[in-house]
Short mmCIF file of C-alpha atoms and ligand atoms in Angstrom, two decimals:
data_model
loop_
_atom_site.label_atom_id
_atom_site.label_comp_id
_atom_site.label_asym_id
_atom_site.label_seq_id
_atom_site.Cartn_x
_atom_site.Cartn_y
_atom_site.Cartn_z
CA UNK A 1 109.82 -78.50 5.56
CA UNK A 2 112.39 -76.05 6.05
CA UNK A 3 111.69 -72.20 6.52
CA UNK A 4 114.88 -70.72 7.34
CA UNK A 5 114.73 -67.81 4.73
CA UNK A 6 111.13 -66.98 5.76
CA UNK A 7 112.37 -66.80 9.56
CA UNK A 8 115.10 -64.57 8.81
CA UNK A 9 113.17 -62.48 6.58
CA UNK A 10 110.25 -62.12 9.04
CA UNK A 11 112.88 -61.43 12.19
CA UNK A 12 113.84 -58.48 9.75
CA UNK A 13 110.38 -57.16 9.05
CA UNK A 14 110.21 -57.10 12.64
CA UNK A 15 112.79 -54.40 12.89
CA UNK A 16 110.70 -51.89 10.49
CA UNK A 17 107.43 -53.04 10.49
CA UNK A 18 104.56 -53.27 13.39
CA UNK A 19 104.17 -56.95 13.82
CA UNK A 20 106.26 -57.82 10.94
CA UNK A 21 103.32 -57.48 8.56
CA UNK A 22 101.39 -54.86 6.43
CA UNK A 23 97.81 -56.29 7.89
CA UNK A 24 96.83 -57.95 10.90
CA UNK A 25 95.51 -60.92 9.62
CA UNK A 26 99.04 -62.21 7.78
CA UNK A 27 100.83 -62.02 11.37
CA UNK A 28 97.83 -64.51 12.12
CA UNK A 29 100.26 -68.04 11.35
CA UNK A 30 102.63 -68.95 14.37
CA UNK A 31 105.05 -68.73 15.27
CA UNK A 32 105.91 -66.46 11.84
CA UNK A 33 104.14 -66.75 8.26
CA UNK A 34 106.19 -68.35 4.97
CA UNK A 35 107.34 -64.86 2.53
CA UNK A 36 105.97 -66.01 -1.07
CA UNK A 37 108.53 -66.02 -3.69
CA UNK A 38 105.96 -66.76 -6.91
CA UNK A 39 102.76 -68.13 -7.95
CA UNK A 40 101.86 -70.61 -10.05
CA UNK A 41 98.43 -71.73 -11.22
CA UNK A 42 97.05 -72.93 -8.43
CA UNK A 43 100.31 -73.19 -6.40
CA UNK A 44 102.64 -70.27 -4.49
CA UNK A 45 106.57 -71.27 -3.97
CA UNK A 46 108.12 -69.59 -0.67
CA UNK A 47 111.85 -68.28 0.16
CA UNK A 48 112.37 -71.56 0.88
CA UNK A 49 111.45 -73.23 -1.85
CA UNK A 50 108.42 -74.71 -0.70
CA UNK A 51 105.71 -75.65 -2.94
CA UNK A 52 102.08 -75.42 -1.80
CA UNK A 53 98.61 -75.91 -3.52
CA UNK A 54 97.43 -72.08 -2.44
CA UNK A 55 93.79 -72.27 -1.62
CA UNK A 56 94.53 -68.31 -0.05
CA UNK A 57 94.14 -66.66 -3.31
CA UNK A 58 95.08 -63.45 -2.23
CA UNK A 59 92.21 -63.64 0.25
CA UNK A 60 90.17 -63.15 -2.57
CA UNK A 61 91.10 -61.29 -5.81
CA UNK A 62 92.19 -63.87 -7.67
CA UNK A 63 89.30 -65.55 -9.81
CA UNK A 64 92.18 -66.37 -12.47
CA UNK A 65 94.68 -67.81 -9.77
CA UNK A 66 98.26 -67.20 -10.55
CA UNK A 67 99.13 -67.19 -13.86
CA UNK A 68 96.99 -64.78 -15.88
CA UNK A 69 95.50 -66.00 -19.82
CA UNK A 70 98.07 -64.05 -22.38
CA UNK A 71 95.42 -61.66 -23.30
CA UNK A 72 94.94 -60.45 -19.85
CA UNK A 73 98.73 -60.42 -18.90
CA UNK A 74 99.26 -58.58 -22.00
CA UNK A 75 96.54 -55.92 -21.44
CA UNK A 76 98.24 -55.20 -18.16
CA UNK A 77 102.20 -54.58 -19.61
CA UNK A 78 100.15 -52.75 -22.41
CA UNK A 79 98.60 -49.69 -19.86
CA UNK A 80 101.68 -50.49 -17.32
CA UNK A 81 103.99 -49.27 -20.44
CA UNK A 82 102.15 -46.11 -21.36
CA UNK A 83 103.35 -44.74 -18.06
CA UNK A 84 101.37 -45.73 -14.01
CA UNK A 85 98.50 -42.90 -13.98
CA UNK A 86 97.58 -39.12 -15.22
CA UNK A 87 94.95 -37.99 -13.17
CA UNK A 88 92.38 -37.19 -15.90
CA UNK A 89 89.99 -39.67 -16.76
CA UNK A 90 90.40 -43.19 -18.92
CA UNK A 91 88.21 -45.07 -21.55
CA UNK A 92 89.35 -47.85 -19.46
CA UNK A 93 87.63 -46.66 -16.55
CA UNK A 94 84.06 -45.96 -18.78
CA UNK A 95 84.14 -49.61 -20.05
CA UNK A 96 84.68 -51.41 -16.99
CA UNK A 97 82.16 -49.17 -15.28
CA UNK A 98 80.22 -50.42 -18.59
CA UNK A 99 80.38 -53.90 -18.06
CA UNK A 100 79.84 -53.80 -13.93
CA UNK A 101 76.20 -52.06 -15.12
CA UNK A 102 75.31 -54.25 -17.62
CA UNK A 103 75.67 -57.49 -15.86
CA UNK A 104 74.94 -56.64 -11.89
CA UNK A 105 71.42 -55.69 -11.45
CA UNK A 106 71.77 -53.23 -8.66
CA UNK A 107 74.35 -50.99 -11.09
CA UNK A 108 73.34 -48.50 -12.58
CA UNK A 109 76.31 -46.12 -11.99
CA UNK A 110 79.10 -47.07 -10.00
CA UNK A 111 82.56 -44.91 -8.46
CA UNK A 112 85.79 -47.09 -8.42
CA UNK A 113 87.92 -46.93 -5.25
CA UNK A 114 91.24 -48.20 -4.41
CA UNK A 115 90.03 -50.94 -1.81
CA UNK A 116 87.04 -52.43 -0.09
CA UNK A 117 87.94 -50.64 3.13
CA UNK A 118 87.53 -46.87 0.97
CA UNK A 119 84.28 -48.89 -0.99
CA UNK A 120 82.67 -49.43 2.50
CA UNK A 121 83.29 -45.96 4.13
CA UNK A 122 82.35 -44.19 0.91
CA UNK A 123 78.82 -45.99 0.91
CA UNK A 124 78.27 -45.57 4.13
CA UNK A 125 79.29 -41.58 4.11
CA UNK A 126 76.41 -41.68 0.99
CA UNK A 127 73.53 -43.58 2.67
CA UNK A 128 73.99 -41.18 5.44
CA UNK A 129 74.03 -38.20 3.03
CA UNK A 130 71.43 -39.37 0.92
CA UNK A 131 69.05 -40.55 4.25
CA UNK A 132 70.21 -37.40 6.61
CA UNK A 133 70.75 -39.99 8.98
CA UNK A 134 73.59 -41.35 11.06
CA UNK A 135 72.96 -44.82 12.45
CA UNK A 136 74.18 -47.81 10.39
CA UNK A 137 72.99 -51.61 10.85
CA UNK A 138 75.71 -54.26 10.70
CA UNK A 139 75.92 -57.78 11.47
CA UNK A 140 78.21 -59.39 14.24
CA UNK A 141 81.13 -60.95 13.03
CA UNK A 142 80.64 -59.25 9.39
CA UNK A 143 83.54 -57.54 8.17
CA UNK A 144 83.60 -53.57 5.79
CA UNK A 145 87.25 -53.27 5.89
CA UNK A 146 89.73 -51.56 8.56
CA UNK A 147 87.18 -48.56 8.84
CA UNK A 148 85.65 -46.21 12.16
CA UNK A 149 81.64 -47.27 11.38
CA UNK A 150 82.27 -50.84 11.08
CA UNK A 151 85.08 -51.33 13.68
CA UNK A 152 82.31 -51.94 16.37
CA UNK A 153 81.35 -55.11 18.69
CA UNK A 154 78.72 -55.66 20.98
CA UNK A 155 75.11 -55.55 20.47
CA UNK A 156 72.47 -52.91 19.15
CA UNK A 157 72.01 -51.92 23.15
CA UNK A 158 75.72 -51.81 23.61
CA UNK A 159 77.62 -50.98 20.69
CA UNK A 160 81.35 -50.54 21.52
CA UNK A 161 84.48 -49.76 19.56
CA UNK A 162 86.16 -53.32 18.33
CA UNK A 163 89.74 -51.43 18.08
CA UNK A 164 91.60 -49.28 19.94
CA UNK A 165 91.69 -45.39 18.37
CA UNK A 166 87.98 -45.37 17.72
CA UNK A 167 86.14 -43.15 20.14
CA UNK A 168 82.64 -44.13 21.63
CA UNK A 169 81.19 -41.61 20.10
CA UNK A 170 81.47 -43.12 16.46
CA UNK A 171 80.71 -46.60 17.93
CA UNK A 172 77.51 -45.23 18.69
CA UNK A 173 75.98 -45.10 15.67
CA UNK A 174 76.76 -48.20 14.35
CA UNK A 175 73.64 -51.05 15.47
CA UNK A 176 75.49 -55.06 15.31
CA UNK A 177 73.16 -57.79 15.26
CA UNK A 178 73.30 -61.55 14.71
CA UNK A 179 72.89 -62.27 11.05
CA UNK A 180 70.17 -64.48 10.11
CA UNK A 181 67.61 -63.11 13.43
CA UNK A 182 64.76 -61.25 11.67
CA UNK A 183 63.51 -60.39 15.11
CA UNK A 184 66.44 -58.52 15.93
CA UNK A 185 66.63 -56.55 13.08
CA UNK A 186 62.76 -55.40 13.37
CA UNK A 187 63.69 -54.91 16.86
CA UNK A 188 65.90 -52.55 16.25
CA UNK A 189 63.97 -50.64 13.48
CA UNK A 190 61.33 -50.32 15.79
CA UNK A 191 63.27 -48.47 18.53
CA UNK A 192 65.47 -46.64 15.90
CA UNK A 193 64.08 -46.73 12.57
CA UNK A 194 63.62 -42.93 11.77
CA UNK A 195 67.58 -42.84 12.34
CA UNK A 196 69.21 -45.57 10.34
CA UNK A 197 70.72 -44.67 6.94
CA UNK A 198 71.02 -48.31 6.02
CA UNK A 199 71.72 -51.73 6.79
CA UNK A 200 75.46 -52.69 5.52
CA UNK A 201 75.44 -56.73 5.02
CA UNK A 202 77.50 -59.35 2.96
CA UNK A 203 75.24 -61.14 1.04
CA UNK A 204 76.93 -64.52 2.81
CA UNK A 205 79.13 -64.09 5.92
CA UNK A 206 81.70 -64.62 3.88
CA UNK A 207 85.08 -63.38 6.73
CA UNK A 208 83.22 -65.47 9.42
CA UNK A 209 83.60 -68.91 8.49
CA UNK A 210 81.46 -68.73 5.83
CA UNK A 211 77.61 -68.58 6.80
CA UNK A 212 74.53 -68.82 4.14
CA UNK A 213 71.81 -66.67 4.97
CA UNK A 214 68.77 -68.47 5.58
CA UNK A 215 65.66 -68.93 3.09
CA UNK A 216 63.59 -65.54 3.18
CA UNK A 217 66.36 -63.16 5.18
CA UNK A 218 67.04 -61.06 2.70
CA UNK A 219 64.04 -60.41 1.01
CA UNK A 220 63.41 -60.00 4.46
CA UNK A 221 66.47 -57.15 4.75
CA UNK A 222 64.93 -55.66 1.20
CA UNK A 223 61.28 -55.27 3.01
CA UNK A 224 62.29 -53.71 6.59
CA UNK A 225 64.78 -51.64 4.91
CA UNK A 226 61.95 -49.92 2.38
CA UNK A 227 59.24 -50.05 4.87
CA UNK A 228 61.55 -47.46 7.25
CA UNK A 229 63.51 -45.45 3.82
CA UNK A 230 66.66 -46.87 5.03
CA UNK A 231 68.69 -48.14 2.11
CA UNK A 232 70.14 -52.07 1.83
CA UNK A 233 73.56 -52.18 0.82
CA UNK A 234 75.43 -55.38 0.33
CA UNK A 235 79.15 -55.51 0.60
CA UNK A 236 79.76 -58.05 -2.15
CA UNK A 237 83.74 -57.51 -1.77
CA UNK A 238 84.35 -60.81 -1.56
CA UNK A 239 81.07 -62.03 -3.03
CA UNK A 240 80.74 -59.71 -6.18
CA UNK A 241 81.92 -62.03 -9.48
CA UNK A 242 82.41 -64.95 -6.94
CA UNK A 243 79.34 -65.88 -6.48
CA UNK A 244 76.63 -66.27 -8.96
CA UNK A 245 79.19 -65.73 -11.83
CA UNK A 246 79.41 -62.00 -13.31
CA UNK A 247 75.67 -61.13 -11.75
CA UNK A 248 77.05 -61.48 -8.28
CA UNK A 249 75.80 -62.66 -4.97
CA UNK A 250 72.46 -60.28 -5.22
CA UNK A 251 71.93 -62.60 -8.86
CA UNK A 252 71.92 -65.20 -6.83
CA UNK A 253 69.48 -64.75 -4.03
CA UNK A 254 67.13 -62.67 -6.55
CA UNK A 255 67.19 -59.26 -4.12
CA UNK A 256 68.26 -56.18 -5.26
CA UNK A 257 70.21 -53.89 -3.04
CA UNK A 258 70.14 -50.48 -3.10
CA UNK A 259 74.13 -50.01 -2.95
CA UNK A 260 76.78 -52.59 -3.74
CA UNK A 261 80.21 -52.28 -2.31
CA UNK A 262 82.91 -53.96 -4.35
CA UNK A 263 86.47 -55.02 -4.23
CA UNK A 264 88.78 -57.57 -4.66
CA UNK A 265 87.95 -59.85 -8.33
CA UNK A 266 86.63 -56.46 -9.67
CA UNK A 267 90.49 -55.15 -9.71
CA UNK A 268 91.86 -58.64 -11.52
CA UNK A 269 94.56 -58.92 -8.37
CA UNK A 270 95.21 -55.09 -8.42
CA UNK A 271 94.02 -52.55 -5.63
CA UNK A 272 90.83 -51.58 -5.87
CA UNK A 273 86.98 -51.22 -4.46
CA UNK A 274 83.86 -49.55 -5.99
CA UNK A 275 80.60 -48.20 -5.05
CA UNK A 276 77.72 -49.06 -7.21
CA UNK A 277 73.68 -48.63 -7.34
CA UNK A 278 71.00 -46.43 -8.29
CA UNK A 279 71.79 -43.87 -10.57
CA UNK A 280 69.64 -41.48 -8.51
CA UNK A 281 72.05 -42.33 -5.30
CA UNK A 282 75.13 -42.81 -6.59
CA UNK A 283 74.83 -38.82 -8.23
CA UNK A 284 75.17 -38.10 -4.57
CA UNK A 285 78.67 -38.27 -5.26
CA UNK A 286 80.25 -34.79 -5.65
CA UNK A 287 80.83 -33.26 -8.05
CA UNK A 288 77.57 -34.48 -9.33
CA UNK A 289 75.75 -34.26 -5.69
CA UNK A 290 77.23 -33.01 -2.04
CA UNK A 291 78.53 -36.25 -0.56
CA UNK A 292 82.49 -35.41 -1.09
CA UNK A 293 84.26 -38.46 -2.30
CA UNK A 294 87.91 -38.24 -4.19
CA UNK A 295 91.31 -40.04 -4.58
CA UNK A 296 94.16 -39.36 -6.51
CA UNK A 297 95.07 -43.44 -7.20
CA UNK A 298 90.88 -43.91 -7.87
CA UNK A 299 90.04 -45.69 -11.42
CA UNK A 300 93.79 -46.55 -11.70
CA UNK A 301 94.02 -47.58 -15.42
CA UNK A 302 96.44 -50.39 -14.65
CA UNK A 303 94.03 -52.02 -11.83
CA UNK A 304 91.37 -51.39 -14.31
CA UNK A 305 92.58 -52.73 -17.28
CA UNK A 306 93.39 -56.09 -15.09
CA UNK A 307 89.53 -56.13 -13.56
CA UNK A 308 88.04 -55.54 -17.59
CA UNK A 309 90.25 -58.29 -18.75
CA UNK A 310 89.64 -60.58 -16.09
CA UNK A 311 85.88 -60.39 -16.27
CA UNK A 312 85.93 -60.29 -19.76
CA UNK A 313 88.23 -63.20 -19.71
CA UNK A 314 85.35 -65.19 -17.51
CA UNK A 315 82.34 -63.84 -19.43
CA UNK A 316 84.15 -65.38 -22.92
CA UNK A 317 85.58 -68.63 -20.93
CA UNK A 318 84.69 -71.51 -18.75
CA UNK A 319 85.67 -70.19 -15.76
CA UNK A 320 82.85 -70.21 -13.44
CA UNK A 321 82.09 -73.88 -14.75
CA UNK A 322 85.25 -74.78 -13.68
CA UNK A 323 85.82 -72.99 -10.39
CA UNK A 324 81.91 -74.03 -8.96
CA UNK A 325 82.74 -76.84 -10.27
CA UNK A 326 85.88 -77.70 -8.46
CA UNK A 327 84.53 -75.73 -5.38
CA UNK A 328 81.57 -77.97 -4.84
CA UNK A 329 84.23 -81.31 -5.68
CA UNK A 330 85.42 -79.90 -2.64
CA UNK A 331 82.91 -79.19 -0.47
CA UNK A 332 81.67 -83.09 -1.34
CA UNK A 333 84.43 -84.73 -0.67
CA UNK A 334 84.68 -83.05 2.73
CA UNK A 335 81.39 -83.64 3.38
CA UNK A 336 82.17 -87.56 3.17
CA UNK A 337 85.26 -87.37 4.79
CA UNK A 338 83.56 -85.24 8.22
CA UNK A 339 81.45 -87.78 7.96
CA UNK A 340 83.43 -90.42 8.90
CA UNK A 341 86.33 -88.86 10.76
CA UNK A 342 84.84 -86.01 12.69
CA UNK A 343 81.02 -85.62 12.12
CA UNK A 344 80.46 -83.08 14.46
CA UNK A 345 82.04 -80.55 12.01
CA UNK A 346 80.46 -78.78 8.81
CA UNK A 347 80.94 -78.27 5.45
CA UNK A 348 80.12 -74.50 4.48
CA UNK A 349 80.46 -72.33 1.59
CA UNK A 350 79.18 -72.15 -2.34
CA UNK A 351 80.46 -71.53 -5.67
CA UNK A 352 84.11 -71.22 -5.55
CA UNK A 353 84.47 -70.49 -1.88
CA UNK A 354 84.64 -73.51 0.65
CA UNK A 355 85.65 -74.00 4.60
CA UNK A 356 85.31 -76.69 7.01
CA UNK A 357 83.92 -75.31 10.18
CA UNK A 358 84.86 -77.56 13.50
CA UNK A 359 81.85 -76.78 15.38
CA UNK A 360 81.49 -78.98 18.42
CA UNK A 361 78.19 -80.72 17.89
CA UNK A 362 76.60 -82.54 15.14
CA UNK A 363 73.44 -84.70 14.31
CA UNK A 364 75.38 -88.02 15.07
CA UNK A 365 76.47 -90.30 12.23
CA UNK A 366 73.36 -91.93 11.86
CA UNK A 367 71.28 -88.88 10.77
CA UNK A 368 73.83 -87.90 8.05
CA UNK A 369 72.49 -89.12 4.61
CA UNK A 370 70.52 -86.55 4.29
CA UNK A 371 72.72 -83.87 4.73
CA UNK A 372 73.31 -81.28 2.46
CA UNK A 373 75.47 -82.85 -0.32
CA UNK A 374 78.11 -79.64 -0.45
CA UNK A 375 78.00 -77.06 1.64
CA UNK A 376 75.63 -76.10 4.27
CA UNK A 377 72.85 -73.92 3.20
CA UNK A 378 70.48 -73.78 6.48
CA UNK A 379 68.15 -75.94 5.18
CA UNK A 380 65.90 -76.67 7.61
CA UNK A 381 64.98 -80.78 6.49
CA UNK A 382 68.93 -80.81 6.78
CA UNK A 383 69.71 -83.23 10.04
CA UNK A 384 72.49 -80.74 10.81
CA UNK A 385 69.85 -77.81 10.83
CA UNK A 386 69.85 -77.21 14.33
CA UNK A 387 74.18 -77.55 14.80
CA UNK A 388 75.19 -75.62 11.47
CA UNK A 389 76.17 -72.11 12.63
CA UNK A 390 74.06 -69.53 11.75
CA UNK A 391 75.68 -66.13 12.73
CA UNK A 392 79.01 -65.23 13.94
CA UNK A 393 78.70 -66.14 17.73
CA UNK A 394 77.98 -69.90 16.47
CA UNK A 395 81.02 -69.48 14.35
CA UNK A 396 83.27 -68.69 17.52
CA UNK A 397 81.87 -71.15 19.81
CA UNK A 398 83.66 -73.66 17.24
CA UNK A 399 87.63 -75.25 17.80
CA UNK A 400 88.62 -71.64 16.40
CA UNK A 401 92.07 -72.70 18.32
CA UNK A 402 92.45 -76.38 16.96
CA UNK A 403 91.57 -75.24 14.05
CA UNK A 404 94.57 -72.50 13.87
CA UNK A 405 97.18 -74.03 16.20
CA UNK A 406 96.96 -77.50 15.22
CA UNK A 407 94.77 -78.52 11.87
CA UNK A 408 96.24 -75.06 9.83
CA UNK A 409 99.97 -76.82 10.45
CA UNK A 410 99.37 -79.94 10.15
CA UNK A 411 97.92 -78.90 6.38
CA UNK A 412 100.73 -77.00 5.74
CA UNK A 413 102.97 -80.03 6.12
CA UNK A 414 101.44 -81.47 3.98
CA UNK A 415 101.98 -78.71 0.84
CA UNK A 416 98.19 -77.39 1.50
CA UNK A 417 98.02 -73.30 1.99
CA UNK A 418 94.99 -72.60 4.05
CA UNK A 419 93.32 -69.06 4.79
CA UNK A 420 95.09 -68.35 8.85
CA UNK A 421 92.24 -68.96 10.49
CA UNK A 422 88.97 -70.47 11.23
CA UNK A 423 87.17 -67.23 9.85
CA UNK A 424 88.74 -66.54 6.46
CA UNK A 425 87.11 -68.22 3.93
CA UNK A 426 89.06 -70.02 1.29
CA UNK A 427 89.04 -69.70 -3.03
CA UNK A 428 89.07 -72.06 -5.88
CA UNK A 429 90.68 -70.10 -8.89
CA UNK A 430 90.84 -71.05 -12.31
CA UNK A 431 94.46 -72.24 -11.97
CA UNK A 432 93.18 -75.19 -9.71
CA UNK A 433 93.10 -78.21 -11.11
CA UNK A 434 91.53 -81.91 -10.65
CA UNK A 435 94.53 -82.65 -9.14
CA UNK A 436 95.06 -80.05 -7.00
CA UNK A 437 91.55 -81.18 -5.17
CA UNK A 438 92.54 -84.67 -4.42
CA UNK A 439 95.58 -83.75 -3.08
CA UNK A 440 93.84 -81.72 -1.02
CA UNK A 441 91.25 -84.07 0.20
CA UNK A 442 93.59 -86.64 0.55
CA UNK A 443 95.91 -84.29 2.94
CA UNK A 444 92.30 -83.41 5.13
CA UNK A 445 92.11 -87.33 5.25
CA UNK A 446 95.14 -87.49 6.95
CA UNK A 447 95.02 -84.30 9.07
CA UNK A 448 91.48 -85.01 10.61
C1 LIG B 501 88.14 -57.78 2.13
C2 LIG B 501 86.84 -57.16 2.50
C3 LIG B 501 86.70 -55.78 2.73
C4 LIG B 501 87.90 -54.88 2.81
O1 LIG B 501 88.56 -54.76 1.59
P1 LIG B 501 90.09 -54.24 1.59
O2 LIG B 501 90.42 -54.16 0.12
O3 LIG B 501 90.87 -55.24 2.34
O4 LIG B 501 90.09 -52.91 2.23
C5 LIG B 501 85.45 -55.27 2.95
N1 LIG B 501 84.36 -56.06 2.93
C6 LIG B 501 84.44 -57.38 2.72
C7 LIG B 501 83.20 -58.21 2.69
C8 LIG B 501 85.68 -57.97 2.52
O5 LIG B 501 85.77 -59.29 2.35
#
């Protein structure tokens, strides 16, 4: 494959920009990353021509994949036409709000944002206002977006800045435990619980490999979290309209948070993030309550035109049939071919969302007929119960470097696009097709 164009574009981005890139993560392919020239379906061409199946998405936004229905395209030219913005409000804005509260059970009133990052800090800046208290609960290897409370590594004892130009200071409110450990959560209400304004989870560690919750954790997360007057809010950025269709992650696992961060599909590829919950909360917000929150770009009637037509596009369509669908083809045929290539490594993910994780120990191959079929979900009559990873230190202690240095190229040879590292997670859209799964398994075949 050549990349000439992409080398010589990417030795000129970096001349002006840090790292050649406009976030981290993209810089993440070595030695450089291929410039996109177009999607297509469930393909993106590069400079150079290249053709890949694009399993990327955007990282996320793009439920519809590449080429949007007519009705939704047109939508978009239609507000793009009648000039960018006004700052004064939209009906656009009132029926997408509209249509996030009637189908996501946490929503009563939401605020839209311009990305997950501002949807994170903004919750977090209301739990604290609405608690009057400063400590936050996150889980290790979680991810809110490039933002000061979240930033933070280490444990609950020893929380510590995860970037540099964060002081101490802020990393000290912020409380990281593994996900899935119930006794380290109630640990640390017990020590702390009169001071945390809330516990900030994704629904499925969803930036971290991909890791299920267990049975019971958060129901678990819903009890603690009432039991002290701390609030639950899940980040369903990546989750929200992924998973469980247009109810969202929370839908799913039958727990209702008090706050739900969104981003990503709710925008339809555009910028965007959102705030949701209880009404009572969310009129925290100035001007209705004292928690300030503005932005000039918020509730952007282009970016929400493209999130109403999208959802409205999958409420009226087939498209969660077809993505799941395709997602758990996936996740099936990986699970056969792990199983008789490298069956020590496991399948994780659900819905549309799927990633092979190359953890370095496994059941044997004798044990694995009664795995699950597609897609780990920590069950524990699975043979792989005790291997699968369960929070984001198992995660690491997998072939994170294989994984990026030799499987993600040797994929890419082959035409397959992969997220850039062990941790992203990857995205069926409704582009995908049939096709575009064998291919797939056919080129994991050969890299494995
Ligand atoms: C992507 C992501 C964010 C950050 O969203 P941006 O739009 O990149 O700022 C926050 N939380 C989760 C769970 C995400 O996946």
């Amino acid at each position: 494959m050549n990349h000439d164009r992409s080398r010589a574009l990417y030795d000129r981005a970096l001349s002006v920009m840090p790292g050649g890139v406009n976030s981290a993560v993209r810089a993440a392919i070595e030695p450089y990353p291929f410039f996109v020239e177009k999607g297509e379906a469930g393909h993106v061409v590069d400079a150079d021509g290249n053709r890949y199946v694009d399993w990327v998405m955007g990282l996320g936004p793009l439920l519809l994949g590449h080429d949007l229905p007519d009705e939704v395209g047109a939508a978009i030219q239609r507000r793009a036409s009648e000039g960018p913005m006004y700052g004064t409000p939209t009906e656009v804005e009132v029926e997408l709000a509209e249509f996030v509260a009637r189908h996501v059970p946490s929503v009563e009133k939401i605020r839209f944002v311009n990305s997950g990052t501002e949807a994170t800090v903004s919750a977090v800046r209301l739990a604290r206002g609405h608690t009057g208290r400063n400590k936050i609960v996150v889980m290790q290897g979680g991810y809110h977006g490039a933002q000061e409370s979240t930033l933070v590594e280490g444990d609950a004892a020893q929380p510590r800045p995860s970037s540099a130009g964060i002081p101490q200071s802020f990393a000290e409110h912020t409380l990281p435990v593994p996900f899935n450990d119930e006794a380290a959560i109630r640990e640390v209400f017990e020590a702390h619980g009169d001071e945390i304004a809330c516990v900030l989870v994704e629904p499925i560690l969803a930036n971290y490999g991909i890791v299920h919750p267990e049975e019971g954790y958060h129901e678990f997360l819903r009890e603690i979290t009432e039991e002290y007057g701390s609030l639950l809010v899940f980040d369903e950025v990546i989750t929200g309209f992924r998973v469980g269709g247009l109810g969202c992650a929370q839908s799913e696992f039958g727990v209702t948070p008090d706050l739900t961060t969104f981003g990503k599909i709710v925008g339809g590829g555009f910028p965007v993030g959102a705030i949701g919950g209880r009404a009572e909360i969310i009129e925290g917000f100035a001007p209705a309550g004292d928690v300030f929150q503005a932005g000039t770009f918020s509730g952007h009637p282009v970016t929400m035109a493209a999130g109403l037509e999208t959802l409205q596009y999958a409420a009226e369509n087939d498209v969660y049939d077809h993505v799941d669908g395709l997602g758990e083809r996936l996740r099936a045929g990986l699970t056969d071919i792990v199983a008789d290539r490298a069956p020590e490594y496991t399948v994780a993910g659900t819905a549309s969302m799927f990633k092979l994780i190359f953890t370095r120990e496994g059941p044997g191959r004798d044990a694995l007929e009664e795995q699950c079929s597609a897609g780990c979900r920590q069950e524990p009559t699975c043979p792989r119960y005790d291997f699968c990873p369960k929070n984001a230190g198992d995660v690491k202690a997998a072939e994170t470097d294989r994984w990026r240095r030799i499987f993600w190229g040797q994929m890419e040879d082959q035409g397959i696009f992969l997220s850039q590292n062990q941790f992203e997670s990857q995205f069926v859209s409704y582009g995908h097709t049939e096709a575009d799964v064998e291919e797939t398994l056919e080129a994991y075949k050969e890299a494995l």
